[in-house]
Coordinates of C-alpha atoms in Angstrom, one line a residue:
M85 CA -2.0 13.7 -0.5
M86 CA -1.6 10.4 -1.7
M87 CA -4.4 8.5 -2.9
R88 CA -2.2 5.5 -0.8
C89 CA -2.9 7.2 2.0
K90 CA -7.1 7.3 1.3
V91 CA -7.7 3.8 0.4
A92 CA -10.6 2.5 2.6
L93 CA -9.9 -0.7 4.1
L94 CA -13.5 -2.2 5.0
A95 CA -11.9 -5.2 6.7
A96 CA -10.7 -3.3 9.4
G97 CA -6.7 -2.5 10.2
I98 CA -4.0 -4.6 9.5
L99 CA -2.5 -5.3 13.0
F100 CA -4.0 -8.3 14.2
S101 CA -3.8 -9.5 18.8
G102 CA -4.1 -13.3 17.2
I103 CA -4.8 -15.1 14.8
A104 CA -7.5 -18.3 14.0
S105 CA -6.2 -21.4 12.7
A106 CA -5.9 -21.2 8.9
E107 CA -9.3 -21.4 6.7
V108 CA -9.2 -23.2 3.3
C109 CA -7.8 -21.3 -0.4
T110 CA -9.0 -22.2 -3.7
T111 CA -7.6 -20.8 -6.4
Q112 CA -8.7 -20.1 -9.9
S113 CA -7.1 -22.9 -11.8
Q114 CA -8.4 -25.6 -8.7
M115 CA -12.7 -23.8 -8.6
T116 CA -15.7 -25.0 -10.4
S117 CA -15.8 -22.9 -13.4
A118 CA -19.4 -21.9 -12.2
D119 CA -17.7 -20.2 -9.0
R120 CA -14.7 -19.0 -11.0
D121 CA -17.1 -17.5 -13.6
A122 CA -19.4 -16.1 -10.3
L123 CA -16.7 -14.1 -8.4
A124 CA -15.0 -12.8 -12.0
A125 CA -18.6 -11.5 -13.1
A126 CA -19.1 -10.2 -9.7
G127 CA -15.3 -8.4 -10.0
R128 CA -16.4 -7.1 -12.9
N129 CA -19.2 -5.7 -12.2
L130 CA -18.1 -3.6 -9.0
A131 CA -15.3 -2.5 -11.1
T132 CA -17.3 -1.5 -13.9
K133 CA -19.8 0.5 -11.5
V134 CA -15.8 2.5 -9.9
Q135 CA -15.5 3.2 -13.2
A136 CA -18.5 4.9 -13.8
D137 CA -18.7 6.6 -11.0
D138 CA -22.3 5.3 -9.5
V139 CA -21.5 5.7 -6.0
K140 CA -25.1 4.6 -5.2
G141 CA -24.8 1.2 -7.1
L142 CA -21.7 0.3 -5.4
Q143 CA -23.4 1.1 -2.1
A144 CA -26.1 -1.2 -3.3
A145 CA -23.6 -4.3 -3.8
T146 CA -21.7 -3.5 -0.7
V147 CA -22.4 -5.4 2.7
A148 CA -25.3 -3.9 4.8
E149 CA -22.6 -3.0 8.2
Y150 CA -20.4 -1.1 5.4
A151 CA -23.1 0.1 3.2
K152 CA -24.6 2.4 5.8
D153 CA -22.1 4.3 6.3
F154 CA -20.5 5.1 2.7
S155 CA -19.5 8.3 2.4
G156 CA -15.7 7.9 2.8
I157 CA -15.8 4.7 0.5
G158 CA -17.6 7.4 -2.0
D159 CA -14.9 9.6 -1.5
V160 CA -12.6 6.9 -2.9
V161 CA -14.9 5.8 -5.5
G162 CA -14.9 9.2 -7.1
T163 CA -11.3 10.1 -7.0
T164 CA -10.2 6.7 -8.5
S165 CA -13.1 7.0 -11.2
A166 CA -11.2 10.0 -12.6
K167 CA -8.2 7.4 -13.3
L168 CA -10.3 5.0 -14.7
K169 CA -11.8 7.0 -18.1
G170 CA -11.3 5.0 -21.0
G171 CA -10.0 2.2 -19.4
T172 CA -10.4 -1.2 -20.2
I173 CA -11.6 -3.6 -17.9
A174 CA -10.2 -7.7 -17.6
V175 CA -10.3 -9.5 -14.3
E176 CA -6.6 -11.2 -13.4
Q177 CA -7.2 -13.0 -10.7
V178 CA -9.6 -14.7 -8.9
Y179 CA -9.2 -16.9 -4.9
L180 CA -12.6 -18.2 -3.0
L181 CA -11.5 -18.2 0.5
D182 CA -13.9 -20.6 2.8
G183 CA -14.9 -18.9 6.7
T184 CA -17.3 -20.3 7.2
Q185 CA -15.6 -22.4 10.2
L186 CA -14.5 -18.8 11.2
K187 CA -15.3 -18.3 15.4
K188 CA -16.4 -15.7 16.8
N189 CA -14.6 -14.3 20.0
A190 CA -15.1 -15.1 23.3
D191 CA -16.5 -11.1 23.5
G192 CA -18.3 -11.4 20.8
S193 CA -15.8 -9.3 17.8
A194 CA -14.7 -11.4 14.5
P195 CA -12.0 -12.9 14.5
D196 CA -9.1 -12.3 13.2
A197 CA -8.4 -15.3 9.7
Q198 CA -5.5 -16.6 7.7
F199 CA -5.8 -18.8 4.3
F200 CA -2.7 -19.9 2.8
C201 CA -3.3 -20.3 -0.9
S202 CA -1.0 -22.8 -2.9
L203 CA -0.2 -21.2 -6.0
N204 CA -0.5 -23.7 -8.9
K205 CA 0.4 -27.0 -7.0
S206 CA 3.9 -25.3 -6.0
V207 CA 5.9 -24.2 -3.2
D208 CA 4.9 -21.0 -3.6
E209 CA 1.5 -19.2 -2.1
A210 CA -0.5 -16.3 -1.5
D211 CA -1.3 -15.9 2.1
F212 CA -4.8 -13.4 3.4
L213 CA -4.4 -12.2 6.7
I214 CA -7.7 -10.6 7.2
P215 CA -8.3 -9.0 10.7
G216 CA -11.6 -8.7 12.3
L217 CA -13.5 -11.4 9.8
L218 CA -17.0 -12.7 10.3
P219 CA -18.0 -16.0 10.3
G220 CA -18.9 -16.4 6.0
Q221 CA -17.2 -17.6 2.5
Y222 CA -15.7 -15.1 1.2
G223 CA -13.6 -14.1 -2.3
F224 CA -10.8 -12.2 -3.0
V225 CA -11.3 -10.7 -7.1
I226 CA -8.2 -8.6 -8.7
V227 CA -9.6 -6.6 -11.5
N228 CA -6.9 -4.2 -13.5
V229 CA -7.5 -1.5 -16.0
Q230 CA -5.5 -0.9 -18.5
G231 CA -5.9 3.0 -20.0
A232 CA -3.2 5.6 -20.2
S233 CA -2.1 5.0 -16.8
P234 CA -3.0 1.4 -15.7
W235 CA -4.9 0.9 -12.4
Q236 CA -5.8 -2.1 -10.3
L237 CA -8.9 -2.2 -8.2
S238 CA -9.5 -5.2 -5.8
F239 CA -12.1 -6.4 -3.9
L240 CA -13.0 -8.2 -1.1
L241 CA -16.5 -9.9 -1.5
R242 CA -18.5 -11.9 0.8
H243 CA -21.7 -14.3 -0.3
D244 CA -24.8 -12.6 0.9
Q245 CA -28.6 -13.9 0.5
G246 CA -26.9 -15.9 -2.2
Q247 CA -25.0 -12.9 -4.3
W248 CA -21.3 -11.5 -3.8
A249 CA -21.4 -8.4 -1.8
M250 CA -18.3 -6.0 -1.3
A251 CA -16.9 -6.2 1.9
G252 CA -13.3 -4.3 0.8
F253 CA -12.3 -1.7 -1.6
Y254 CA -8.3 -1.7 -3.0
P255 CA -7.1 1.0 -5.6
K256 CA -3.9 1.5 -6.3
A257 CA -2.3 2.7 -9.6
L258 CA 0.2 0.5 -11.3
T259 CA 2.7 2.9 -11.9
A260 CA 4.3 5.2 -10.3
A261 CA 6.4 7.9 -12.5
G262 CA 6.2 5.9 -15.5
H263 CA 7.0 2.5 -14.5
D264 CA 6.0 -0.9 -12.9
G265 CA 6.7 -2.7 -9.6
L266 CA 8.7 -5.5 -11.2
W267 CA 10.9 -2.2 -12.4
Y268 CA 11.3 -0.7 -9.2
W269 CA 12.4 -4.3 -7.7
T270 CA 15.0 -4.7 -10.8
Q271 CA 16.3 -1.4 -10.0
A272 CA 16.7 -1.6 -6.5
R273 CA 19.0 -5.1 -7.0
A274 CA 21.2 -2.7 -9.5
M275 CA 21.3 0.0 -7.0
A276 CA 22.1 -2.7 -4.2
A277 CA 25.0 -4.1 -6.0
R278 CA 26.0 -0.5 -6.8
K279 CA 26.5 0.0 -2.8
E280 CA 23.6 2.6 -2.6
H281 CA 22.0 0.7 0.0
W282 CA 19.6 4.4 0.6
N283 CA 18.5 4.2 -2.9
A284 CA 17.7 0.9 -3.2
W285 CA 15.7 0.7 -0.1
L286 CA 13.1 2.8 -0.7
Y287 CA 13.1 1.6 -4.3
Y288 CA 12.1 -2.0 -3.1
Q289 CA 9.6 0.2 -0.8
Q290 CA 8.3 1.6 -3.9
A291 CA 8.5 -2.3 -6.0
Q292 CA 6.2 -3.5 -2.5
A293 CA 3.9 -1.1 -3.3
L294 CA 3.2 -1.4 -6.6
L295 CA 3.2 -5.5 -6.6
Q296 CA 1.1 -5.8 -3.3
P297 CA -2.7 -5.7 -4.2
A298 CA -3.8 -4.8 -0.1
G299 CA -2.1 -4.5 2.8
F300 CA -3.3 -8.5 4.4
V301 CA -2.1 -10.2 0.5
Q302 CA 1.5 -11.6 1.2
S303 CA 3.0 -13.4 -1.5
S304 CA 6.2 -15.7 -1.8
H305 CA 7.1 -13.3 -4.2
L306 CA 6.7 -10.6 -1.9
E307 CA 8.3 -12.6 0.9
K308 CA 11.4 -12.4 -1.2
L309 CA 11.2 -8.9 -2.2
K310 CA 11.1 -7.9 1.2
S311 CA 13.8 -9.9 2.6
E312 CA 15.9 -8.5 -0.1
Q313 CA 15.1 -5.2 1.0
T314 CA 16.1 -6.1 5.1
A315 CA 19.1 -7.4 3.1
V316 CA 20.0 -4.3 1.8
A317 CA 18.8 -2.0 4.6
P318 CA 21.5 1.0 5.6
P319 CA 22.7 0.1 9.5
A320 CA 21.3 3.3 10.4
L321 CA 18.0 2.1 9.4
S322 CA 18.9 -1.8 11.1
D323 CA 16.6 -1.1 14.5
G324 CA 14.3 -0.1 11.6
I325 CA 12.9 3.6 11.8
N326 CA 9.6 5.0 13.9
P327 CA 9.0 6.9 16.8
N328 CA 11.1 5.1 19.1
T329 CA 14.0 4.6 17.0
P330 CA 14.1 7.5 15.4
L331 CA 16.8 8.4 12.2
V332 CA 18.7 10.8 13.8
V333 CA 20.6 13.8 11.4
K334 CA 22.3 16.7 12.5
G335 CA 22.5 19.8 10.0
T336 CA 25.5 22.2 9.0
D337 CA 24.2 24.2 12.6
G338 CA 24.6 21.3 14.7
T339 CA 20.7 21.0 14.8
E340 CA 19.4 17.3 15.2
Y341 CA 16.9 16.3 13.0
R342 CA 14.7 13.2 14.2
F343 CA 12.9 11.6 11.5
I344 CA 10.5 8.8 12.8
G345 CA 9.6 7.6 9.0
L346 CA 10.4 7.3 5.5
G347 CA 8.4 6.6 2.4
V348 CA 8.1 7.6 -1.2
D349 CA 5.4 9.1 -3.2
D350 CA 3.9 10.0 -6.8
S351 CA 1.6 12.2 -6.1
L352 CA 3.5 14.8 -8.2
S353 CA 3.7 12.9 -11.6
A354 CA 7.3 14.2 -11.9
A355 CA 9.3 12.1 -13.6
K356 CA 11.0 10.1 -10.4
I357 CA 9.2 9.5 -7.3
D358 CA 10.4 12.0 -4.1
V359 CA 11.4 10.3 -1.0
V360 CA 8.8 10.8 1.9
A361 CA 10.6 11.8 5.5
H362 CA 8.3 11.8 8.5
L363 CA 10.1 14.6 11.1
K364 CA 9.4 14.8 14.8
V365 CA 9.4 18.3 15.9
D366 CA 8.2 19.6 19.8
Q367 CA 5.9 22.0 18.8
M368 CA 5.0 23.1 15.2
G369 CA 5.6 26.5 15.4
D370 CA 4.1 29.4 13.0
A371 CA 3.5 28.6 9.3
A372 CA 7.7 30.2 8.5
T373 CA 9.6 28.9 11.2
A374 CA 7.6 25.4 9.9
K375 CA 8.6 26.0 6.5
K376 CA 12.3 26.3 6.7
R377 CA 12.3 24.2 9.5
N378 CA 11.4 21.6 7.0
S379 CA 13.8 23.0 4.2
D380 CA 17.1 22.7 6.5
A381 CA 15.4 19.1 7.5
A382 CA 15.6 17.9 3.8
S383 CA 19.3 19.9 3.2
A384 CA 20.3 18.1 6.0
L385 CA 19.0 14.5 5.0
L386 CA 20.4 14.9 1.8
A387 CA 23.4 16.2 2.5
A388 CA 24.0 13.5 4.9
Y389 CA 23.0 10.5 2.4
P390 CA 23.4 12.3 -1.2
E391 CA 23.1 9.7 -3.4
L392 CA 18.8 10.4 -2.8
R393 CA 19.6 13.3 -5.1
K394 CA 19.8 10.8 -7.6
A395 CA 17.4 9.0 -7.8
F396 CA 14.6 10.9 -6.8
H397 CA 12.7 13.6 -7.9
G398 CA 12.6 15.7 -4.4
V399 CA 11.7 15.2 -0.4
W400 CA 8.1 15.6 0.8
V401 CA 9.2 16.6 4.9
F402 CA 6.0 16.2 7.1
A403 CA 6.8 18.0 10.3
E404 CA 4.3 16.1 12.8
T405 CA 3.8 17.0 16.6
S406 CA 1.2 15.5 19.2
G407 CA -2.3 16.7 19.0
Q408 CA -1.8 19.0 15.6
N409 CA -2.0 18.3 11.7
P410 CA 1.3 17.3 10.2
Y411 CA 3.0 20.1 8.4
A412 CA 3.9 19.1 4.4
T413 CA 6.3 20.6 2.6
E414 CA 7.9 18.8 -0.9
E415 CA 10.7 20.8 -2.9
S416 CA 12.8 18.8 -5.8
M417 CA 16.2 18.5 -5.8
S418 CA 17.5 21.4 -7.3
E419 CA 15.5 23.4 -4.6
I420 CA 17.2 21.4 -1.8
H421 CA 20.7 23.3 -1.1

């Protein structure tokens, strides 16, 4: 359904059991012109291959441990390239990440690493918290593709056999419903000022999704965004929302709906983004039963928090139960009663 769900995180997951001591980061303003040009050229070359849907060429430019099983990445490249037709490629930012002093864990597994990058010798930082990273010299390149719909292609690179090779690929749109991340951030602040805490909390989420290059990248600005989101979180979300602390909403007939996740989505390319609600169910039932339950759950959610009707196009509901695929439906606000 959503491109963001398909992004290939070649460097592994985002949760870590432990973090190695901080490694060395060099920003583009501090590195030599030779290093800066080499990273930029590598990123531009990879972006060109993605734009051309050159899966074989990209596979040949990938580190060996990921190149050997490339089918998943190939699917992502194919989907992404269709969004980049006719776009202009420009390297936005490069980082040099020195992980040569990393040591493998006692069991031989790759350690987790962190890189703190001071921006322009100021207190602002860009931080990379990368799990399962083999010792070596790395780079991170952010490439923007400007076209009818702007996209960003970020690459984690590793220096292998005298050249930079791809070790991670993170594509994403830079806009949702025609607006960029700063617009959503500004709107979230305005919503918070109007006491529209549910709308603000979700718009902050959309802003982060558009502004964060990859899940393992943090920055002073993103931390500020997240602190603002936390500050405006509705009381019902004060303990978070997950399977252990679901958001419980009652329908008009007294039925309880347990939401275990709330997010946003732009897959329909509508004039506004959608709310995404993950609903925990004991059993799925047949298609008719599941569809009605999803619709009733969306109605209950909007009845409890009517401000959502103004800021969003509609509601996706994903009914989820153990051992089965989710059952998903989407209804526009005008269809939900």
